[in-house]
Amino acid sequence: MHTTRQHQTIPYPVIRRRTISRTYTKAGIFFPMIIALLLGLKGCGGPQGQEDKREQFVDSLLSEMTLEEKVGQITLYTSGWTITGPALDSNYRQYIIDGRCGNIFNAHTVAYNLELQRLAVEESRLGIPLLFGYDVIHGHRIIFPIPLGEACSWEPELARRSAALSAKEAAASGLNWTFSPVADLSRDPRWGRIAEGSGEDPLLGARFTAARVRGYQGSDLSDKNTLAACLKHFAVYGAPEAGRDYNTVDLSMRTIREVYLPPYKAAVDAGIATVMSSFNEINGQPATSSRYVEEILRQEWGFDGVLVTDYGAIAELIPHGVATDSAHAGELALEAGVDMDMQSGIYMKHLSDLVKEEKVDEQVIDKAVKRVLRLKYDLGLFEDPYRYLDPEWEKTVVHSQELIDHSVEAGRRSMVLLKNDVVNGSPLLPIKEGPARIAVIGPMADNRIDILGSWHAAGDPEMVVTVSEGLRKQFPDTDIRTAEGCDFYTGDKSGFAEALALAAFSDVVILAIGENYVQSGEAASRSELGLPGVQQELTEAIMKTGKPVVAVIFAGRPLTINWISENVPAVLWAWQPGSRGGDALADVLSGEYNPSGKLTVTFPRNVGQIPIYYSPRNSGRPFNPHDKYTSKYLDVPNEPLYPFGYGIGYSEIAYSNLNLDRNEISFGDSLQVSVTIENRGEYVAEEIVQLYTRDLVGSVTRPVKELKNFQKVPIAPGEQKTVTFSLHSDHLKFYDIDMEFVAEPGEFEVMVGPNSSDLLTARFTLAD
Ligand code: NOJ
């Protein structure tokens, strides 16, 4: 329905800002009473009072809306991107004016979004402001490390800050909603989107996801430095069969609840404003029509925010085989509790008819609309629809120094040193005195795009400091030259000769290799995890020159690097560190920063080991080298190449004196677990001390170890420190045979150490 301007009966109070919008007053509608209601909000006393005001406001607005306008509020369409910037399909413009599209994604920059917001506020009958969503996953214009890399810092506070700064820059660019954080835990590096999560562990995943929510949203959604966050992808998207993106997921409810759900739950507990349903199926139902939306997300966890689909997921209910046609798909999604339709257009096309045919109850639509209106209200959009659209503020914040500084800091904290052998009498790294000549060889040497990683969205390549640029700044007196050697894809070896000549001419070779930014991320599953293209051959050829070589590997996932691990003396996993990756890398290679990251995902030796993770169950035939009939491979060890939690620095850190303050606790009690660490090297270090437990006998089988806590501890050269953890009986809970979340009495192992393999072990009992 298209209502002309003469019929406007605007019932609600956008407080229009004449300073920003000169044409704004032309709507000419001003409702002192309702404005007074809004202005009264601040002083209306207590959260309950505020909530009541919001409900009154939302109800009154809803009561004025036609069915088409309601459906418009639960419709989200994308802006496209042309060479010059975002561009909206002309149909969508008309939909905005007609009140049939209330939300836009992929549109950003103040100038552009201001224009669209004006359409909504001034040209539509009710003038309801638009939400502007975007995938601000690890930075907006200035990019921080990919989330998996950042998790390797084991510092949720770092992630909170990255999210807060991303929100600030994105909100200054006209956005009010980010499709982040990704809580999808994954044990499968074939899946390219492992790059977007925090790794394989539920505890780490939960802490990082919650920190990111707090970072994006702050304590007040209407603050112009914050965004509404979107938890995704609900649920268990990180476990597609065979690691193939979008593929079927088939997990036991025990594994879903115990392993995969905690990061999503942590986001809900942290107050996430919105959730995105995932593409996969869960227990036989596509997530977008799954009973778990209502049962787990809404009822059990109490989430009452907006649930949006992932892209055209409603339409995908048809190929999934649960909907006969698009109308049926829309009906199923709405019934399941999906509030907003991203991009499929199915709600827009069918919901009104479905109501008329009495297949859908209008009240269900109302519920969804109210959730969206509440969100807009919380974002402060009714108070000021141009809140995030201030061109001066955009200029001040975008690309600002605090973002740049944080990109360096987060980049260096996410890198993981995997190997550092002695070459010519001392460890190859750090490169202390600038050598006379450094060769930087590989497709990452001068690269200002792939260092940003997948989903860098509006990330700005012009702001990148490349590997060679970073090294040149760090070693101004060194002759630093680069050669690409090869690309990421092809079999083209024509660059080898130049690369080999450069290596021969140099004192140290930095091999800057790995994956490009589209070789991980969405729709980027791989069945082989070696270095793509001819980078392996390039590496072998360079090693033959006999020069000291440091392999710096940029990737969005673990790769199978057995040869490199055996043959190259120093290996640094740089992930995709973001805009200032070159600076971050130079800090690490020079020793200005002692690498402190540790892996949050297991590195397999080959693809056949996948899924491989640190916390399997023991089986009835655990591996025994003297018994053929135990669980193993004929052609590869069971152990990974690098275990979860692994990473070294420039100082050796020794662990000793694992001590428990008692050997028995009761339910409700805690145990103090302490260990001594000592920095035996010359570098100030930050050691990630990890605590695991094992429930030795349970009513159901239990993992051989589970991370229960960790601390990142600064420690000076020569210093000894006692690190203490409090372990409570609640930390020992799991889903028992009846799916009750309980701890069971009995004996436990507690293990503390620098990674999930090298652990000191003690025992205690949880008494009956
Ligand atoms: C599809 C992706 O799966 C999701 O993560 C993203 O937020 C949406 N597209 C919107 O771009």
PDB file of N, CA, C and O and ligand atoms in Angstrom, residues 76 78 105-106 133-137 178-180 182 184 193 196 230 232-233 237 245-246 276-279 308-312 342 455 522-523, ligand 1:
ATOM      1  N   LEU A  76      14.877  -6.343   5.178  1.00  0.00           N
ATOM      2  CA  LEU A  76      16.232  -5.789   5.081  1.00  0.00           C
ATOM      3  C   LEU A  76      16.762  -6.052   3.674  1.00  0.00           C
ATOM      4  O   LEU A  76      16.743  -7.193   3.213  1.00  0.00           O
ATOM      5  N   THR A  78      19.889  -5.143   0.643  1.00  0.00           N
ATOM      6  CA  THR A  78      21.283  -4.730   0.498  1.00  0.00           C
ATOM      7  C   THR A  78      21.443  -3.563  -0.460  1.00  0.00           C
ATOM      8  O   THR A  78      20.669  -3.404  -1.405  1.00  0.00           O
ATOM      9  N   PHE A 105      21.376  -2.867   4.369  1.00  0.00           N
ATOM     10  CA  PHE A 105      22.745  -3.243   4.737  1.00  0.00           C
ATOM     11  C   PHE A 105      23.688  -3.032   3.567  1.00  0.00           C
ATOM     12  O   PHE A 105      23.266  -2.866   2.430  1.00  0.00           O
ATOM     13  N   ASN A 106      24.958  -3.023   3.885  1.00  0.00           N
ATOM     14  CA  ASN A 106      26.036  -2.777   2.924  1.00  0.00           C
ATOM     15  C   ASN A 106      26.074  -1.337   2.425  1.00  0.00           C
ATOM     16  O   ASN A 106      26.775  -1.051   1.454  1.00  0.00           O
ATOM     17  N   GLY A 133      22.949  -1.834   8.510  1.00  0.00           N
ATOM     18  CA  GLY A 133      23.802  -2.937   8.956  1.00  0.00           C
ATOM     19  C   GLY A 133      24.987  -3.138   8.018  1.00  0.00           C
ATOM     20  O   GLY A 133      24.931  -2.755   6.837  1.00  0.00           O
ATOM     21  N   TYR A 134      26.028  -3.742   8.554  1.00  0.00           N
ATOM     22  CA  TYR A 134      27.208  -4.016   7.721  1.00  0.00           C
ATOM     23  C   TYR A 134      28.074  -5.060   8.411  1.00  0.00           C
ATOM     24  O   TYR A 134      28.012  -5.205   9.638  1.00  0.00           O
ATOM     25  N   ASP A 135      28.888  -5.745   7.615  1.00  0.00           N
ATOM     26  CA  ASP A 135      29.787  -6.734   8.202  1.00  0.00           C
ATOM     27  C   ASP A 135      31.082  -6.074   8.673  1.00  0.00           C
ATOM     28  O   ASP A 135      32.098  -6.103   7.977  1.00  0.00           O
ATOM     29  N   VAL A 136      31.000  -5.479   9.829  1.00  0.00           N
ATOM     30  CA  VAL A 136      32.205  -4.910  10.442  1.00  0.00           C
ATOM     31  C   VAL A 136      32.746  -6.013  11.346  1.00  0.00           C
ATOM     32  O   VAL A 136      32.366  -6.139  12.499  1.00  0.00           O
ATOM     33  N   ILE A 137      33.606  -6.831  10.789  1.00  0.00           N
ATOM     34  CA  ILE A 137      33.972  -8.079  11.475  1.00  0.00           C
ATOM     35  C   ILE A 137      35.256  -7.916  12.291  1.00  0.00           C
ATOM     36  O   ILE A 137      35.369  -8.407  13.399  1.00  0.00           O
ATOM     37  N   THR A 178      26.258  -3.885  13.383  1.00  0.00           N
ATOM     38  CA  THR A 178      27.264  -4.737  12.747  1.00  0.00           C
ATOM     39  C   THR A 178      26.848  -6.197  12.816  1.00  0.00           C
ATOM     40  O   THR A 178      26.281  -6.639  13.820  1.00  0.00           O
ATOM     41  N   PHE A 179      27.164  -6.937  11.773  1.00  0.00           N
ATOM     42  CA  PHE A 179      26.883  -8.378  11.766  1.00  0.00           C
ATOM     43  C   PHE A 179      28.075  -9.110  12.366  1.00  0.00           C
ATOM     44  O   PHE A 179      28.799  -9.860  11.696  1.00  0.00           O
ATOM     45  N   SER A 180      28.310  -8.914  13.593  1.00  0.00           N
ATOM     46  CA  SER A 180      29.444  -9.485  14.296  1.00  0.00           C
ATOM     47  C   SER A 180      29.102  -9.445  15.783  1.00  0.00           C
ATOM     48  O   SER A 180      28.327  -8.547  16.196  1.00  0.00           O
ATOM     49  N   VAL A 182      31.207 -13.362  15.452  1.00  0.00           N
ATOM     50  CA  VAL A 182      30.991 -14.735  15.016  1.00  0.00           C
ATOM     51  C   VAL A 182      31.369 -15.656  16.178  1.00  0.00           C
ATOM     52  O   VAL A 182      32.518 -15.669  16.614  1.00  0.00           O
ATOM     53  N   ASP A 184      30.890 -18.928  16.046  1.00  0.00           N
ATOM     54  CA  ASP A 184      30.928 -20.307  15.548  1.00  0.00           C
ATOM     55  C   ASP A 184      32.242 -20.981  15.881  1.00  0.00           C
ATOM     56  O   ASP A 184      33.286 -20.665  15.308  1.00  0.00           O
ATOM     57  N   ARG A 193      35.622 -20.374   7.085  1.00  0.00           N
ATOM     58  CA  ARG A 193      35.140 -19.367   8.031  1.00  0.00           C
ATOM     59  C   ARG A 193      35.665 -19.583   9.439  1.00  0.00           C
ATOM     60  O   ARG A 193      35.307 -18.837  10.346  1.00  0.00           O
ATOM     61  N   GLU A 196      36.883 -16.504  11.083  1.00  0.00           N
ATOM     62  CA  GLU A 196      36.033 -15.464  11.685  1.00  0.00           C
ATOM     63  C   GLU A 196      35.688 -15.717  13.140  1.00  0.00           C
ATOM     64  O   GLU A 196      35.138 -14.846  13.807  1.00  0.00           O
ATOM     65  N   CYS A 230      25.505  -8.255  16.313  1.00  0.00           N
ATOM     66  CA  CYS A 230      24.671  -9.370  15.850  1.00  0.00           C
ATOM     67  C   CYS A 230      25.447 -10.664  16.026  1.00  0.00           C
ATOM     68  O   CYS A 230      26.477 -10.881  15.375  1.00  0.00           O
ATOM     69  N   LYS A 232      26.377 -14.312  15.488  1.00  0.00           N
ATOM     70  CA  LYS A 232      26.118 -15.229  14.389  1.00  0.00           C
ATOM     71  C   LYS A 232      27.090 -16.389  14.428  1.00  0.00           C
ATOM     72  O   LYS A 232      28.114 -16.299  15.090  1.00  0.00           O
ATOM     73  N   HIS A 233      26.707 -17.450  13.808  1.00  0.00           N
ATOM     74  CA  HIS A 233      25.452 -17.683  13.108  1.00  0.00           C
ATOM     75  C   HIS A 233      24.750 -18.767  13.911  1.00  0.00           C
ATOM     76  O   HIS A 233      25.311 -19.857  14.038  1.00  0.00           O
ATOM     77  N   TYR A 237      27.120 -23.434  12.993  1.00  0.00           N
ATOM     78  CA  TYR A 237      27.506 -23.277  11.582  1.00  0.00           C
ATOM     79  C   TYR A 237      28.946 -23.763  11.325  1.00  0.00           C
ATOM     80  O   TYR A 237      29.312 -24.091  10.202  1.00  0.00           O
ATOM     81  N   ASP A 245      31.594 -25.369   3.265  1.00  0.00           N
ATOM     82  CA  ASP A 245      30.725 -24.289   3.743  1.00  0.00           C
ATOM     83  C   ASP A 245      29.279 -24.542   3.324  1.00  0.00           C
ATOM     84  O   ASP A 245      29.014 -25.026   2.219  1.00  0.00           O
ATOM     85  N   TYR A 246      28.378 -24.194   4.208  1.00  0.00           N
ATOM     86  CA  TYR A 246      26.923 -24.306   4.046  1.00  0.00           C
ATOM     87  C   TYR A 246      26.410 -25.753   4.120  1.00  0.00           C
ATOM     88  O   TYR A 246      25.219 -25.987   3.998  1.00  0.00           O
ATOM     89  N   MET A 276      21.768 -13.626  14.256  1.00  0.00           N
ATOM     90  CA  MET A 276      21.537 -14.054  12.867  1.00  0.00           C
ATOM     91  C   MET A 276      21.419 -15.576  12.834  1.00  0.00           C
ATOM     92  O   MET A 276      22.239 -16.274  13.434  1.00  0.00           O
ATOM     93  N   SER A 277      20.417 -16.067  12.133  1.00  0.00           N
ATOM     94  CA  SER A 277      20.291 -17.529  12.011  1.00  0.00           C
ATOM     95  C   SER A 277      21.297 -18.019  10.975  1.00  0.00           C
ATOM     96  O   SER A 277      21.683 -17.293  10.071  1.00  0.00           O
ATOM     97  N   SER A 278      21.689 -19.270  11.127  1.00  0.00           N
ATOM     98  CA  SER A 278      22.738 -19.790  10.243  1.00  0.00           C
ATOM     99  C   SER A 278      22.143 -20.492   9.026  1.00  0.00           C
ATOM    100  O   SER A 278      20.951 -20.786   8.976  1.00  0.00           O
ATOM    101  N   PHE A 279      23.000 -20.777   8.069  1.00  0.00           N
ATOM    102  CA  PHE A 279      22.555 -21.417   6.827  1.00  0.00           C
ATOM    103  C   PHE A 279      22.300 -22.919   6.991  1.00  0.00           C
ATOM    104  O   PHE A 279      21.564 -23.511   6.229  1.00  0.00           O
ATOM    105  N   VAL A 308      17.577 -12.058  12.822  1.00  0.00           N
ATOM    106  CA  VAL A 308      17.585 -11.788  11.380  1.00  0.00           C
ATOM    107  C   VAL A 308      18.114 -13.025  10.663  1.00  0.00           C
ATOM    108  O   VAL A 308      18.907 -13.778  11.232  1.00  0.00           O
ATOM    109  N   THR A 309      17.670 -13.225   9.434  1.00  0.00           N
ATOM    110  CA  THR A 309      18.194 -14.376   8.687  1.00  0.00           C
ATOM    111  C   THR A 309      19.581 -14.052   8.169  1.00  0.00           C
ATOM    112  O   THR A 309      19.955 -12.887   8.062  1.00  0.00           O
ATOM    113  N   ASP A 310      20.313 -15.087   7.817  1.00  0.00           N
ATOM    114  CA  ASP A 310      21.526 -14.849   7.062  1.00  0.00           C
ATOM    115  C   ASP A 310      21.135 -14.802   5.593  1.00  0.00           C
ATOM    116  O   ASP A 310      20.695 -15.793   4.995  1.00  0.00           O
ATOM    117  N   TYR A 311      21.303 -13.644   5.042  1.00  0.00           N
ATOM    118  CA  TYR A 311      21.012 -13.409   3.636  1.00  0.00           C
ATOM    119  C   TYR A 311      19.671 -14.058   3.242  1.00  0.00           C
ATOM    120  O   TYR A 311      18.696 -13.912   3.951  1.00  0.00           O
ATOM    121  N   GLY A 312      19.644 -14.754   2.116  1.00  0.00           N
ATOM    122  CA  GLY A 312      18.366 -15.290   1.633  1.00  0.00           C
ATOM    123  C   GLY A 312      17.993 -16.624   2.245  1.00  0.00           C
ATOM    124  O   GLY A 312      17.399 -17.483   1.584  1.00  0.00           O
ATOM    125  N   MET A 342      16.417 -10.978   5.657  1.00  0.00           N
ATOM    126  CA  MET A 342      17.498 -10.317   4.928  1.00  0.00           C
ATOM    127  C   MET A 342      17.443 -10.764   3.471  1.00  0.00           C
ATOM    128  O   MET A 342      17.625 -11.941   3.166  1.00  0.00           O
ATOM    129  N   TRP A 455      36.596 -10.826   4.851  1.00  0.00           N
ATOM    130  CA  TRP A 455      35.647  -9.894   5.466  1.00  0.00           C
ATOM    131  C   TRP A 455      36.316  -8.616   5.935  1.00  0.00           C
ATOM    132  O   TRP A 455      36.055  -8.139   7.036  1.00  0.00           O
ATOM    133  N   GLU A 522      34.199 -16.849   3.854  1.00  0.00           N
ATOM    134  CA  GLU A 522      32.963 -17.486   3.378  1.00  0.00           C
ATOM    135  C   GLU A 522      33.172 -18.148   2.023  1.00  0.00           C
ATOM    136  O   GLU A 522      33.860 -17.616   1.146  1.00  0.00           O
ATOM    137  N   ALA A 523      32.549 -19.306   1.855  1.00  0.00           N
ATOM    138  CA  ALA A 523      32.603 -20.043   0.593  1.00  0.00           C
ATOM    139  C   ALA A 523      34.051 -20.295   0.174  1.00  0.00           C
ATOM    140  O   ALA A 523      34.379 -20.253  -1.002  1.00  0.00           O
TER     141      ALA A 523
HETATM  142  C1  NOJ B   1      26.357 -13.958   4.540  1.00  0.00           C
HETATM  143  C2  NOJ B   1      27.249 -14.305   5.686  1.00  0.00           C
HETATM  144  O1  NOJ B   1      27.105 -15.671   6.014  1.00  0.00           O
HETATM  145  C3  NOJ B   1      27.011 -13.475   6.932  1.00  0.00           C
HETATM  146  O2  NOJ B   1      28.017 -13.753   7.857  1.00  0.00           O
HETATM  147  C4  NOJ B   1      26.930 -12.019   6.594  1.00  0.00           C
HETATM  148  O3  NOJ B   1      26.728 -11.269   7.772  1.00  0.00           O
HETATM  149  C5  NOJ B   1      25.801 -11.810   5.616  1.00  0.00           C
HETATM  150  N1  NOJ B   1      26.062 -12.570   4.395  1.00  0.00           N
HETATM  151  C6  NOJ B   1      25.615 -10.346   5.269  1.00  0.00           C
HETATM  152  O4  NOJ B   1      26.666  -9.868   4.526  1.00  0.00           O
END
